[in-house]
Amino acid sequence: MSITLDQVTKHYAGAPVVNDVSLDIGDGEFFVLLGPSGSGKSTLLRAIAGLSAVDHGRIALHGRDVTHVAARKRGVGLVFQNYALFRHMTVAENIEFALRVRHMRATARRQRRQELLRLVALEGMDQRLPAQLSGGQQQRVAVARALAHKPEVLLLDEPFGALDAKIREELRRTIRQVQRALGITTVLVTHDQEEAFAMADRIGVMNLGRLLEMGAPHDLYSRPATRFVATFLGAANLILARRTPDGIQMGANTVAAAERSPGVEEREVVAVVRPEEVEVAASRDALSSGYLASGVVAEVVFTGALESLRVRLENGVQAPLLAQPDGAAGASLLVTRTQHEQRGFEIHPGQSVAIGVRRVHVLPTPLSSFTACAASPALADALSRQPLLAELAVRMKTRIAMRAEPQLGVPEAACAADGPFVGTTALASQTDCAHQAEWLLRRGAQDLLVVPEHAAVPQRVLIHWMGEGARSATLAVSASVLRHLSAEAVYVGIFPEQSARARAQHGMRELLDARSEAQLAHGLEMRTELRFGDVAQELALRLAEAPAQMLIVGVTELTRFAERFSGLLDGGQWPMLIVYRGSP
Amino acid sequence: MAAALPSALAGDATRPGQRTWLHSLVRWLFIAVSLTFLAAVLLAPLATVFVMALARGLQAYLHSFADPDTAAAVRLTLTTALAVVPINTLFGLAAAWAIAKFEFPGKSILITLIDLPLAISPVISGMVFVLLFGLHGWFGVWLREHDLSIIFALPGIMLATMFVTFPYVARELIPLMQQLGNDEEEAAITLGAGGWMTFFHVTLPKIRWGLLYGVVLCNARAMGEFGAVSVVSGHIRGLTNTMPLHIEILYNEYNFVGAFAVASLLTLLAALTLVVKTLVERTGYRRR
C-alpha cells in the first residue's frame, strides 16, 4: 500500500473536521477524494502531506509510519489550488527548488528540469516569471515542481479550481497522462463529481468529516450505499418504496421485480432512481419499462446533449417522493432524455405522460422515514417539529409522518391506527416514556427514537447492544445515523462488575470484533470502550459527562425493559435510539 | 457657448477614453491643485531650511559643523539609529510572522500593543523610562548601587527611540504577510526546505519591499525623534544631545545658521534614506 490512513481524526475548535477516516491507497492508484466544501477532504490531504497534525490515528506512506514525521521529510509532492508558485523565481528556479534543497549539481538540475518541462508540455518557458504565465501554465509549472524530487506520492488540492472549463479539461488530461507515465500514487481532492469520474481509479466520498463510501466510479454511481453519495454523485430521485417478496413496490405498482428474494422481510426502503432511468411515454402501453404512475410535465430544460424534465406525479399515486437533488421536496420526478428519445416523443410543459422506471437501486440503509407517534394528533404534530427530529429528517432527505395512538402506554390496549409501524418511530421523552417505549416495541415498532423536547444535534453518539442478536442491526442503524451527523461514534462494551478480571480479555476481543464488523460491513469507524457494571447505570454515567450526546441501544428482549431503562428514558435529556430485534 | 457647455458635459465628458478639451482641463486642474498644495506645505518649509542655513554663505554653513558639540550630536543620532533600526527590524519581523502565520490566544491584544507607541504622546513614552530607571524610579536605587546609568545617557536614548519606533516595521509587514498567505511557505516545506531556507528564499523575497519601506520609516523616525528623547536625554551638550535636541538648543541661543545647518543635515539624511530605498527598488525591479 502506498498510503495507509488508520482512524485519522482532526478536530478544529472542538468539532471533528476529519472524523475517524481509514483508507488504503494502492501503488500507482489515482484516488479522488470527493466532497462538498467543509467536508474535511482538504484537511485530510494536508494531513497526508504533513502540513497539519492529526489529533488521533496513524498515517503511513509505503509502510513507513509518518504520523509524526515533519512535512519536509515525507517526500510527497503537493499541488495547491492557487498554484503557490514562488512569485519572485523564474519557472526554472521554481522547478529546481526541491533539487537545490537536496544540493543536486547544476547540470543534473538542468537536465531534470528540462525533462519535467517536457512532461508538462512547457518547454522553453524556463526563464519566465509566474506572473507572465496563464493560469493553466502556472498550474503545469506547479505540477512539474511537485514532481521534481521524485516523490512517492503526488497530492493535488483542487488543482483546477481557478481555471476555466476548456483549460481545465486539457490540464486534466495532462495530469492523467503524467500520472500514468510515472505510475505515481496520486490523491486528488475536488468537489466536482464530473472531474472525479473523469480522473479516478477509485473515488472516496466525504461528508461531515467522514469518508462515507469508496469504490470505482461506475460502482459508486450505479450502486451507492448512502443517500448522500446517491445525490452528490449525479442527480437522483430518492423514493420511499416497499420491498416485498415480489420486488420493489412504489405506491400501488411494483416497478422492479429483479431483486426478487422470497426470504426478504417486507419493509420500507429508500430507492434511488437516476433521472436517465426514468422513461416517459404518451400512455402506459407505450412504456417499455415498469409503470410507476402518470404525471404532468412541469418543466422542460434543454441542456445540449440532454433534455431535462421535471414531471409532477398525478393523484392516485402514494409513492411519496423524497427530496430532489436541489433540495426542493415534493412529488416531482427529475427525468433526463437523450436527443434520440426526444425525437421519438416530443414533450411540452403541461403535457400528461405515463412514467416508467427502467432501473431501481435500493439503498441498504435501515432508516427510511420517521413516524412521529403520540397520544393525540396535536402532540404528534408538535413532536414532528422537534428540532433534532426535524433536522435529522432534513439531513436524511426524508419525511416525518404522524401517527396518533390514544391508548399509548395503556397495557393490553391494541394499536388504534391501522397498518404496521413503518420506518423509524419517534416518541417524545416524558415521565412515562419507558412504558410507552415498551408498548410501541411490543406492537411492532422496530427502531424507536426517543427525543427529549430540547435535544440538539449530538456531538457524540454512544453505541451499545444487549445480546448478540441485536448486534448487526444496531451497527447498521448506527452507521446510517452517523452518516448524517458530524458526531464521533463510541462503542461502549459493558460487562457485569463481578466478572471484571475474568472477562477483561474476552471483553477486549469483543470490542475489536465489533469495531472491525462496523468497519467492514457498514463503513462505520468507531472508538471502543470497555466498562464494568450495570448497563443502564454505566451508560447514564457516560452520558452525564458532556452535553449533546446521543445513545443507540440494541435490545433483543423486552422483559423488564421499562424497569431497566426508566432511569435513562423517563424525562431523560438525551435522545435515544432503541433498535429492537426480537419477537414482538 | 452657454448652451454648448452642458451638451459637452452630457456627451463628451461622460465618455471614457475620449480626449476632449474638458477632459484635459480637468486633468490639468487636478495636477495644478496637487502641485500647489505640495509646494505650499512641503517644498516651501524645506526650502526655508536650506535658505536659512546658507544665509551667511557656504563658509559659515560648513563652519557650523566644526563645532564639537554639533559633531557629537550627529554621531549620537547615527549611533542610535544604527542600533535601534536593526533591533526593531528583527522585532517587527518576528511580531508580523507570529501574527500573520499563527493563531494564539491574546493575538488581538498583541496587535493593539504594537500600535500603542503610535497612539501615546512621545513625552509620555519618555516619561515611562524615567519612572522605571530614573533616580527615583523602580530600578533607580539598584542601578545607582551598580554604577549603571540609563537615564540621561545613551542606553536611555536608545530605549526611548526603540519604544517610539517599534511599530513601523511590524505595521508594514502584518497586512502584507496576511494578504500573501502561507501557501508558498507550505509549498517550500513539502519540497523539503527547512525553516531558514524557507525564510531566506521564499518569505524574505516576498516581503522585501514592505520590509524596506518599514525600515525606512523606522529609520526616519529614529533619527528625527524629539519628544521621548528630550525627556530621557538630559540635554547634556556634547554627550546626550541628539540632532533634533541640538537644533532646538542652537535655535534658542539665536544661532540660526547653526540650527538650520544641522536641520538641513537631518533633512538630507532623510532624503538620502529615500534615495537609497528608491535605488534598491529600481535595481530590484530591473533584475526581474
PDB file of C-alpha atoms in Angstrom, chain A residues 77-282:
ATOM      1  CA  GLY A  77       4.609  16.422  -3.876  1.00  0.00           C
ATOM      2  CA  LEU A  78       1.769  18.823  -3.228  1.00  0.00           C
ATOM      3  CA  VAL A  79      -0.042  20.994  -5.764  1.00  0.00           C
ATOM      4  CA  PHE A  80      -2.177  23.819  -4.434  1.00  0.00           C
ATOM      5  CA  GLN A  81      -5.401  25.250  -5.779  1.00  0.00           C
ATOM      6  CA  ASN A  82      -3.878  28.689  -6.306  1.00  0.00           C
ATOM      7  CA  TYR A  83      -0.577  27.252  -7.626  1.00  0.00           C
ATOM      8  CA  ALA A  84       1.556  28.739  -4.800  1.00  0.00           C
ATOM      9  CA  LEU A  85       4.466  29.236  -7.184  1.00  0.00           C
ATOM     10  CA  PHE A  86       7.370  31.254  -5.806  1.00  0.00           C
ATOM     11  CA  ARG A  87       6.448  34.517  -7.472  1.00  0.00           C
ATOM     12  CA  HIS A  88       9.921  36.025  -7.421  1.00  0.00           C
ATOM     13  CA  MET A  89      11.568  32.998  -9.017  1.00  0.00           C
ATOM     14  CA  THR A  90      11.611  32.015 -12.660  1.00  0.00           C
ATOM     15  CA  VAL A  91       9.962  28.831 -13.860  1.00  0.00           C
ATOM     16  CA  ALA A  92      13.379  27.181 -13.864  1.00  0.00           C
ATOM     17  CA  GLU A  93      14.147  28.274 -10.305  1.00  0.00           C
ATOM     18  CA  ASN A  94      10.729  27.147  -9.150  1.00  0.00           C
ATOM     19  CA  ILE A  95      11.144  23.674 -10.574  1.00  0.00           C
ATOM     20  CA  GLU A  96      14.712  23.326  -9.352  1.00  0.00           C
ATOM     21  CA  PHE A  97      13.865  24.440  -5.812  1.00  0.00           C
ATOM     22  CA  ALA A  98      13.450  20.938  -4.399  1.00  0.00           C
ATOM     23  CA  LEU A  99      16.657  19.879  -6.137  1.00  0.00           C
ATOM     24  CA  ARG A 100      18.584  22.826  -4.758  1.00  0.00           C
ATOM     25  CA  VAL A 101      17.335  21.884  -1.287  1.00  0.00           C
ATOM     26  CA  ARG A 102      18.850  18.468  -1.914  1.00  0.00           C
ATOM     27  CA  HIS A 103      22.155  20.001  -3.139  1.00  0.00           C
ATOM     28  CA  MET A 104      21.941  18.469  -6.570  1.00  0.00           C
ATOM     29  CA  ARG A 105      24.591  19.644  -9.057  1.00  0.00           C
ATOM     30  CA  ALA A 106      23.620  22.367 -11.525  1.00  0.00           C
ATOM     31  CA  THR A 107      23.947  20.213 -14.647  1.00  0.00           C
ATOM     32  CA  ALA A 108      21.848  17.432 -13.171  1.00  0.00           C
ATOM     33  CA  ARG A 109      19.281  20.002 -12.060  1.00  0.00           C
ATOM     34  CA  ARG A 110      19.030  21.478 -15.515  1.00  0.00           C
ATOM     35  CA  GLN A 111      18.587  18.054 -17.052  1.00  0.00           C
ATOM     36  CA  ARG A 112      15.825  17.113 -14.641  1.00  0.00           C
ATOM     37  CA  ARG A 113      14.130  20.461 -15.171  1.00  0.00           C
ATOM     38  CA  GLN A 114      14.063  20.015 -18.927  1.00  0.00           C
ATOM     39  CA  GLU A 115      12.698  16.516 -18.508  1.00  0.00           C
ATOM     40  CA  LEU A 116       9.880  17.844 -16.327  1.00  0.00           C
ATOM     41  CA  LEU A 117       9.039  20.753 -18.598  1.00  0.00           C
ATOM     42  CA  ARG A 118       8.770  18.333 -21.484  1.00  0.00           C
ATOM     43  CA  LEU A 119       6.468  16.178 -19.370  1.00  0.00           C
ATOM     44  CA  VAL A 120       4.053  19.044 -18.745  1.00  0.00           C
ATOM     45  CA  ALA A 121       4.471  20.476 -22.252  1.00  0.00           C
ATOM     46  CA  LEU A 122       6.079  23.765 -21.243  1.00  0.00           C
ATOM     47  CA  GLU A 123       9.448  23.530 -22.964  1.00  0.00           C
ATOM     48  CA  GLY A 124      11.255  26.812 -23.442  1.00  0.00           C
ATOM     49  CA  MET A 125       9.400  28.608 -20.684  1.00  0.00           C
ATOM     50  CA  ASP A 126      12.334  28.295 -18.271  1.00  0.00           C
ATOM     51  CA  GLN A 127      13.118  31.966 -17.840  1.00  0.00           C
ATOM     52  CA  ARG A 128       9.558  33.252 -17.476  1.00  0.00           C
ATOM     53  CA  LEU A 129       8.222  34.533 -14.190  1.00  0.00           C
ATOM     54  CA  PRO A 130       4.977  33.028 -12.871  1.00  0.00           C
ATOM     55  CA  ALA A 131       3.210  36.360 -13.446  1.00  0.00           C
ATOM     56  CA  GLN A 132       3.996  36.069 -17.158  1.00  0.00           C
ATOM     57  CA  LEU A 133       2.181  32.746 -17.491  1.00  0.00           C
ATOM     58  CA  SER A 134      -1.520  31.922 -17.831  1.00  0.00           C
ATOM     59  CA  GLY A 135      -3.332  30.118 -15.016  1.00  0.00           C
ATOM     60  CA  GLY A 136      -3.153  26.770 -16.792  1.00  0.00           C
ATOM     61  CA  GLN A 137       0.562  27.168 -17.475  1.00  0.00           C
ATOM     62  CA  GLN A 138       1.205  28.164 -13.870  1.00  0.00           C
ATOM     63  CA  GLN A 139      -0.518  25.035 -12.654  1.00  0.00           C
ATOM     64  CA  ARG A 140       1.588  22.947 -15.056  1.00  0.00           C
ATOM     65  CA  VAL A 141       4.695  24.500 -13.535  1.00  0.00           C
ATOM     66  CA  ALA A 142       3.325  23.694 -10.084  1.00  0.00           C
ATOM     67  CA  VAL A 143       2.861  20.056 -11.107  1.00  0.00           C
ATOM     68  CA  ALA A 144       6.381  19.908 -12.514  1.00  0.00           C
ATOM     69  CA  ARG A 145       7.773  21.490  -9.349  1.00  0.00           C
ATOM     70  CA  ALA A 146       5.921  18.988  -7.145  1.00  0.00           C
ATOM     71  CA  LEU A 147       7.367  16.111  -9.172  1.00  0.00           C
ATOM     72  CA  ALA A 148      10.962  17.375  -9.284  1.00  0.00           C
ATOM     73  CA  HIS A 149      12.253  15.454  -6.283  1.00  0.00           C
ATOM     74  CA  LYS A 150      10.613  12.220  -7.483  1.00  0.00           C
ATOM     75  CA  PRO A 151       8.108  11.995  -4.610  1.00  0.00           C
ATOM     76  CA  GLU A 152       6.478   8.683  -3.861  1.00  0.00           C
ATOM     77  CA  VAL A 153       3.093  10.312  -3.624  1.00  0.00           C
ATOM     78  CA  LEU A 154       1.539  13.221  -5.518  1.00  0.00           C
ATOM     79  CA  LEU A 155      -1.178  15.197  -3.766  1.00  0.00           C
ATOM     80  CA  LEU A 156      -3.405  17.628  -5.672  1.00  0.00           C
ATOM     81  CA  ASP A 157      -5.628  20.029  -3.760  1.00  0.00           C
ATOM     82  CA  GLU A 158      -8.412  21.224  -6.090  1.00  0.00           C
ATOM     83  CA  PRO A 159      -5.832  21.913  -8.786  1.00  0.00           C
ATOM     84  CA  PHE A 160      -8.348  23.027 -11.412  1.00  0.00           C
ATOM     85  CA  GLY A 161     -10.488  25.204  -9.180  1.00  0.00           C
ATOM     86  CA  ALA A 162      -9.275  28.507 -10.549  1.00  0.00           C
ATOM     87  CA  LEU A 163      -9.239  27.559 -14.233  1.00  0.00           C
ATOM     88  CA  ASP A 164     -11.897  27.901 -16.908  1.00  0.00           C
ATOM     89  CA  ALA A 165     -13.601  24.877 -18.413  1.00  0.00           C
ATOM     90  CA  LYS A 166     -11.509  24.377 -21.570  1.00  0.00           C
ATOM     91  CA  ILE A 167      -8.122  24.706 -19.847  1.00  0.00           C
ATOM     92  CA  ARG A 168      -9.379  22.551 -17.020  1.00  0.00           C
ATOM     93  CA  GLU A 169     -10.135  19.671 -19.353  1.00  0.00           C
ATOM     94  CA  GLU A 170      -6.783  19.980 -21.092  1.00  0.00           C
ATOM     95  CA  LEU A 171      -4.892  20.039 -17.790  1.00  0.00           C
ATOM     96  CA  ARG A 172      -6.895  17.088 -16.503  1.00  0.00           C
ATOM     97  CA  ARG A 173      -5.692  15.078 -19.459  1.00  0.00           C
ATOM     98  CA  THR A 174      -2.103  16.197 -18.945  1.00  0.00           C
ATOM     99  CA  ILE A 175      -2.121  15.257 -15.286  1.00  0.00           C
ATOM    100  CA  ARG A 176      -3.679  11.882 -16.000  1.00  0.00           C
ATOM    101  CA  GLN A 177      -1.043  11.221 -18.686  1.00  0.00           C
ATOM    102  CA  VAL A 178       1.803  12.265 -16.412  1.00  0.00           C
ATOM    103  CA  GLN A 179       0.416  10.132 -13.602  1.00  0.00           C
ATOM    104  CA  ARG A 180       0.164   7.082 -15.859  1.00  0.00           C
ATOM    105  CA  ALA A 181       3.606   7.659 -17.342  1.00  0.00           C
ATOM    106  CA  LEU A 182       5.262   7.873 -13.930  1.00  0.00           C
ATOM    107  CA  GLY A 183       2.994   5.357 -12.226  1.00  0.00           C
ATOM    108  CA  ILE A 184       2.928   7.619  -9.202  1.00  0.00           C
ATOM    109  CA  THR A 185       0.325   7.169  -6.492  1.00  0.00           C
ATOM    110  CA  THR A 186      -1.883  10.244  -6.640  1.00  0.00           C
ATOM    111  CA  VAL A 187      -4.582  11.704  -4.425  1.00  0.00           C
ATOM    112  CA  LEU A 188      -6.739  14.464  -5.863  1.00  0.00           C
ATOM    113  CA  VAL A 189      -9.177  16.498  -3.832  1.00  0.00           C
ATOM    114  CA  THR A 190     -12.166  18.004  -5.590  1.00  0.00           C
ATOM    115  CA  HIS A 191     -15.793  18.978  -5.136  1.00  0.00           C
ATOM    116  CA  ASP A 192     -16.552  18.378  -8.806  1.00  0.00           C
ATOM    117  CA  GLN A 193     -18.078  14.955  -9.384  1.00  0.00           C
ATOM    118  CA  GLU A 194     -17.521  15.116 -13.119  1.00  0.00           C
ATOM    119  CA  GLU A 195     -13.812  15.679 -12.530  1.00  0.00           C
ATOM    120  CA  ALA A 196     -13.774  12.761 -10.097  1.00  0.00           C
ATOM    121  CA  PHE A 197     -15.424  10.476 -12.643  1.00  0.00           C
ATOM    122  CA  ALA A 198     -13.062  11.583 -15.389  1.00  0.00           C
ATOM    123  CA  MET A 199      -9.855  11.004 -13.464  1.00  0.00           C
ATOM    124  CA  ALA A 200     -10.277   8.476 -10.697  1.00  0.00           C
ATOM    125  CA  ASP A 201      -9.361   4.834 -10.462  1.00  0.00           C
ATOM    126  CA  ARG A 202     -11.246   4.975  -7.211  1.00  0.00           C
ATOM    127  CA  ILE A 203     -13.342   7.661  -5.553  1.00  0.00           C
ATOM    128  CA  GLY A 204     -13.821   8.236  -1.837  1.00  0.00           C
ATOM    129  CA  VAL A 205     -16.790  10.436  -0.989  1.00  0.00           C
ATOM    130  CA  MET A 206     -16.509  12.565   2.127  1.00  0.00           C
ATOM    131  CA  ASN A 207     -19.160  14.451   4.021  1.00  0.00           C
ATOM    132  CA  LEU A 208     -19.137  15.976   7.510  1.00  0.00           C
ATOM    133  CA  GLY A 209     -15.569  14.783   8.032  1.00  0.00           C
ATOM    134  CA  ARG A 210     -16.427  11.160   7.338  1.00  0.00           C
ATOM    135  CA  LEU A 211     -15.359   9.000   4.458  1.00  0.00           C
ATOM    136  CA  LEU A 212     -18.806   7.704   3.530  1.00  0.00           C
ATOM    137  CA  GLU A 213     -18.104   5.338   0.675  1.00  0.00           C
ATOM    138  CA  MET A 214     -15.386   4.463  -1.729  1.00  0.00           C
ATOM    139  CA  GLY A 215     -15.226   2.499  -4.903  1.00  0.00           C
ATOM    140  CA  ALA A 216     -14.736   2.589  -8.643  1.00  0.00           C
ATOM    141  CA  PRO A 217     -16.615   5.493 -10.249  1.00  0.00           C
ATOM    142  CA  HIS A 218     -19.088   3.240 -12.032  1.00  0.00           C
ATOM    143  CA  ASP A 219     -19.885   1.173  -8.938  1.00  0.00           C
ATOM    144  CA  LEU A 220     -20.430   4.231  -6.790  1.00  0.00           C
ATOM    145  CA  TYR A 221     -22.706   5.757  -9.364  1.00  0.00           C
ATOM    146  CA  SER A 222     -24.829   2.707 -10.004  1.00  0.00           C
ATOM    147  CA  ARG A 223     -24.861   1.202  -6.520  1.00  0.00           C
ATOM    148  CA  PRO A 224     -24.448   3.898  -3.894  1.00  0.00           C
ATOM    149  CA  ALA A 225     -24.990   2.804  -0.300  1.00  0.00           C
ATOM    150  CA  THR A 226     -25.953   6.154   1.162  1.00  0.00           C
ATOM    151  CA  ARG A 227     -28.371   8.929   0.334  1.00  0.00           C
ATOM    152  CA  PHE A 228     -25.562  11.443   0.302  1.00  0.00           C
ATOM    153  CA  VAL A 229     -23.499   9.608  -2.283  1.00  0.00           C
ATOM    154  CA  ALA A 230     -26.600   8.868  -4.359  1.00  0.00           C
ATOM    155  CA  THR A 231     -27.497  12.545  -4.597  1.00  0.00           C
ATOM    156  CA  PHE A 232     -23.990  14.032  -4.641  1.00  0.00           C
ATOM    157  CA  LEU A 233     -22.708  11.834  -7.459  1.00  0.00           C
ATOM    158  CA  GLY A 234     -25.001  12.980 -10.218  1.00  0.00           C
ATOM    159  CA  ALA A 235     -28.696  13.613  -9.884  1.00  0.00           C
ATOM    160  CA  ALA A 236     -31.013  11.120  -8.248  1.00  0.00           C
ATOM    161  CA  ASN A 237     -34.670  10.742  -7.381  1.00  0.00           C
ATOM    162  CA  LEU A 238     -34.980   9.332  -3.872  1.00  0.00           C
ATOM    163  CA  ILE A 239     -38.231   7.467  -3.417  1.00  0.00           C
ATOM    164  CA  LEU A 240     -39.713   5.804  -0.372  1.00  0.00           C
ATOM    165  CA  ALA A 241     -40.761   2.344  -1.553  1.00  0.00           C
ATOM    166  CA  ARG A 242     -41.642  -1.012  -0.091  1.00  0.00           C
ATOM    167  CA  ARG A 243     -39.561  -4.097  -0.541  1.00  0.00           C
ATOM    168  CA  THR A 244     -41.955  -7.022  -0.998  1.00  0.00           C
ATOM    169  CA  PRO A 245     -41.317 -10.624  -1.930  1.00  0.00           C
ATOM    170  CA  ASP A 246     -42.361  -9.652  -5.475  1.00  0.00           C
ATOM    171  CA  GLY A 247     -39.968  -6.789  -5.848  1.00  0.00           C
ATOM    172  CA  ILE A 248     -39.865  -3.075  -5.224  1.00  0.00           C
ATOM    173  CA  GLN A 249     -43.243  -1.525  -4.799  1.00  0.00           C
ATOM    174  CA  MET A 250     -43.727   2.194  -5.296  1.00  0.00           C
ATOM    175  CA  GLY A 251     -47.226   3.337  -4.476  1.00  0.00           C
ATOM    176  CA  ALA A 252     -49.634   0.819  -5.918  1.00  0.00           C
ATOM    177  CA  ASN A 253     -47.292  -0.555  -8.539  1.00  0.00           C
ATOM    178  CA  THR A 254     -44.454  -2.976  -8.328  1.00  0.00           C
ATOM    179  CA  VAL A 255     -41.866  -1.438 -10.625  1.00  0.00           C
ATOM    180  CA  ALA A 256     -38.923  -3.761 -10.323  1.00  0.00           C
ATOM    181  CA  ALA A 257     -39.055  -7.472  -9.830  1.00  0.00           C
ATOM    182  CA  ALA A 258     -35.382  -8.007 -10.490  1.00  0.00           C
ATOM    183  CA  GLU A 259     -34.340  -8.180  -6.874  1.00  0.00           C
ATOM    184  CA  ARG A 260     -36.839 -10.893  -6.040  1.00  0.00           C
ATOM    185  CA  SER A 261     -35.909 -12.900  -2.987  1.00  0.00           C
ATOM    186  CA  PRO A 262     -38.725 -14.649  -1.135  1.00  0.00           C
ATOM    187  CA  GLY A 263     -36.928 -14.754   2.198  1.00  0.00           C
ATOM    188  CA  VAL A 264     -36.826 -10.991   2.402  1.00  0.00           C
ATOM    189  CA  GLU A 265     -38.811  -9.352   5.129  1.00  0.00           C
ATOM    190  CA  GLU A 266     -41.310  -6.828   3.809  1.00  0.00           C
ATOM    191  CA  ARG A 267     -40.336  -3.325   4.828  1.00  0.00           C
ATOM    192  CA  GLU A 268     -39.993   0.273   3.788  1.00  0.00           C
ATOM    193  CA  VAL A 269     -36.831   1.115   1.843  1.00  0.00           C
ATOM    194  CA  VAL A 270     -35.235   4.080   0.150  1.00  0.00           C
ATOM    195  CA  ALA A 271     -34.986   3.585  -3.590  1.00  0.00           C
ATOM    196  CA  VAL A 272     -32.718   5.519  -5.944  1.00  0.00           C
ATOM    197  CA  VAL A 273     -33.896   6.173  -9.470  1.00  0.00           C
ATOM    198  CA  ARG A 274     -31.467   8.040 -11.714  1.00  0.00           C
ATOM    199  CA  PRO A 275     -33.099  10.622 -13.984  1.00  0.00           C
ATOM    200  CA  GLU A 276     -31.873   8.744 -17.062  1.00  0.00           C
ATOM    201  CA  GLU A 277     -33.558   5.566 -15.810  1.00  0.00           C
ATOM    202  CA  VAL A 278     -36.977   7.184 -15.861  1.00  0.00           C
ATOM    203  CA  GLU A 279     -38.974   6.682 -19.019  1.00  0.00           C
ATOM    204  CA  VAL A 280     -41.814   8.883 -20.185  1.00  0.00           C
ATOM    205  CA  ALA A 281     -44.333   7.899 -22.846  1.00  0.00           C
ATOM    206  CA  ALA A 282     -47.671   9.024 -24.165  1.00  0.00           C
TER     207      ALA A 282
END
